[in-house]
Coordinates of C-alpha atoms in Angstrom, one line a residue:
X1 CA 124.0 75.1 37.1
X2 CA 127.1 77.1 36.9
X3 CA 127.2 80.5 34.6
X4 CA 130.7 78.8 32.8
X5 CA 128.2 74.9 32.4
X6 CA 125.3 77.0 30.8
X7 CA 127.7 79.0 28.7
X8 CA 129.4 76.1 27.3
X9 CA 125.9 74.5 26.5
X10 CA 126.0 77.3 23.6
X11 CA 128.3 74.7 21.3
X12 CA 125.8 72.1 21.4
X13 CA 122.6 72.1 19.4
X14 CA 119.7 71.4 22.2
X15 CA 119.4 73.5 25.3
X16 CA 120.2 72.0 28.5
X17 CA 117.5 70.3 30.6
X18 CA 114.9 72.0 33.3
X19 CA 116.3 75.1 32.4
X20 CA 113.9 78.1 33.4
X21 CA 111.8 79.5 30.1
X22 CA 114.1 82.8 31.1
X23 CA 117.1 81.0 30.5
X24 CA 115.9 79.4 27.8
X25 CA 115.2 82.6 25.7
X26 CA 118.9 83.6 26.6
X27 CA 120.0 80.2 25.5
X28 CA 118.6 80.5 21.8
X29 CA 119.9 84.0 21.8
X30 CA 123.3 83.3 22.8
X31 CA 122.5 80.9 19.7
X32 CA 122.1 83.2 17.5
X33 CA 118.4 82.7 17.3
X34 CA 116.6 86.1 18.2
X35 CA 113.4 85.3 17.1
X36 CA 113.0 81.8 19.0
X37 CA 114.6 83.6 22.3
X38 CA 111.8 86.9 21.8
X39 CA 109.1 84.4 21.3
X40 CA 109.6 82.6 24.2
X41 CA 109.7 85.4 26.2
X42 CA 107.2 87.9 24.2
X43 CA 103.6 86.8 25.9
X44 CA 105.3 87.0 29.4
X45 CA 105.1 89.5 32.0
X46 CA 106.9 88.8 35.2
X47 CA 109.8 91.1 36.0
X48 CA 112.2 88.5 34.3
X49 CA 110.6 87.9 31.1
X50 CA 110.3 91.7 31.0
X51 CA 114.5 92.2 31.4
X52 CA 115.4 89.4 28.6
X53 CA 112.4 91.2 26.2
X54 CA 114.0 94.4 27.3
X55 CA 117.3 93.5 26.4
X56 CA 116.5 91.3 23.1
X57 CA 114.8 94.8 22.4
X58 CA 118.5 96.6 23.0
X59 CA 119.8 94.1 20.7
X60 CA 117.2 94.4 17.9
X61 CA 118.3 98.6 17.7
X62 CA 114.7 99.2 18.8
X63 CA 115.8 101.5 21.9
X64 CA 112.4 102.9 22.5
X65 CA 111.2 99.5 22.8
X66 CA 113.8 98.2 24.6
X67 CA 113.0 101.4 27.2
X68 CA 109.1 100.3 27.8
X69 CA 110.0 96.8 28.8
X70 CA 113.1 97.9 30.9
X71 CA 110.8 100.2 32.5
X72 CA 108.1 97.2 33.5
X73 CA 111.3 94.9 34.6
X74 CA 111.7 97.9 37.2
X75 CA 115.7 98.2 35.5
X76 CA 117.3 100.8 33.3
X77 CA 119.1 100.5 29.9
X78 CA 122.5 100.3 30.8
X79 CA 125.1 101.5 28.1
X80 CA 127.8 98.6 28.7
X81 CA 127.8 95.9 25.9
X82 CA 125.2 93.3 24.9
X83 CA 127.8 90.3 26.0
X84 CA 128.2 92.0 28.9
X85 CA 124.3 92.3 29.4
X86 CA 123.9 88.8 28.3
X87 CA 126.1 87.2 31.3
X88 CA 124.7 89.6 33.5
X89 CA 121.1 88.6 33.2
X90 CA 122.2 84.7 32.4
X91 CA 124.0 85.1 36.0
X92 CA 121.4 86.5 37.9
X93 CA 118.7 84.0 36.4
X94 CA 120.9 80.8 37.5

């Protein structure tokens, strides 16, 4: 799947099919549904689960948070904006 096909999957209301549980937390928070997208995501550990927790974290406000589970996803917080984040990680999980 293409970043621009998973993006536009955002307007309807079910996710798209086989999708990776990764990208299906980013899905329902590019939905504007935080707390399905951290729930997902919140009894994971892999290095993956640990950067979308990480940045659901940023979004939340809760930096120190957010820090711990960059730090176990091996990444840093970055300072550019949660849309940019979003694509970032939704690219690099497709």
């Amino acid at each position: 799947m293409q970043f621009e096909t998973f993006n536009q999957s955002l307007k309807y209301i079910e996710p798209p099919e086989g999708i990776t549980v990764y990208l299906l937390a980013m899905w329902y928070d590019g939905h504007n549904d935080w707390g399905k997208a951290h729930n997902i995501v919140d009894d994971l550990g892999d290095a993956a689960a640990c950067w979308v927790h990480a940045y659901l974290h940023r979004k939340e406000g809760d930096s120190w948070n957010a820090d711990y589970w960059y730090r176990k996803a091996g990444k840093k917080r970055t300072d550019i904006s949660l849309e940019q984040e979003w694509e970032i990680i939704v690219r690099s999980l497709l």
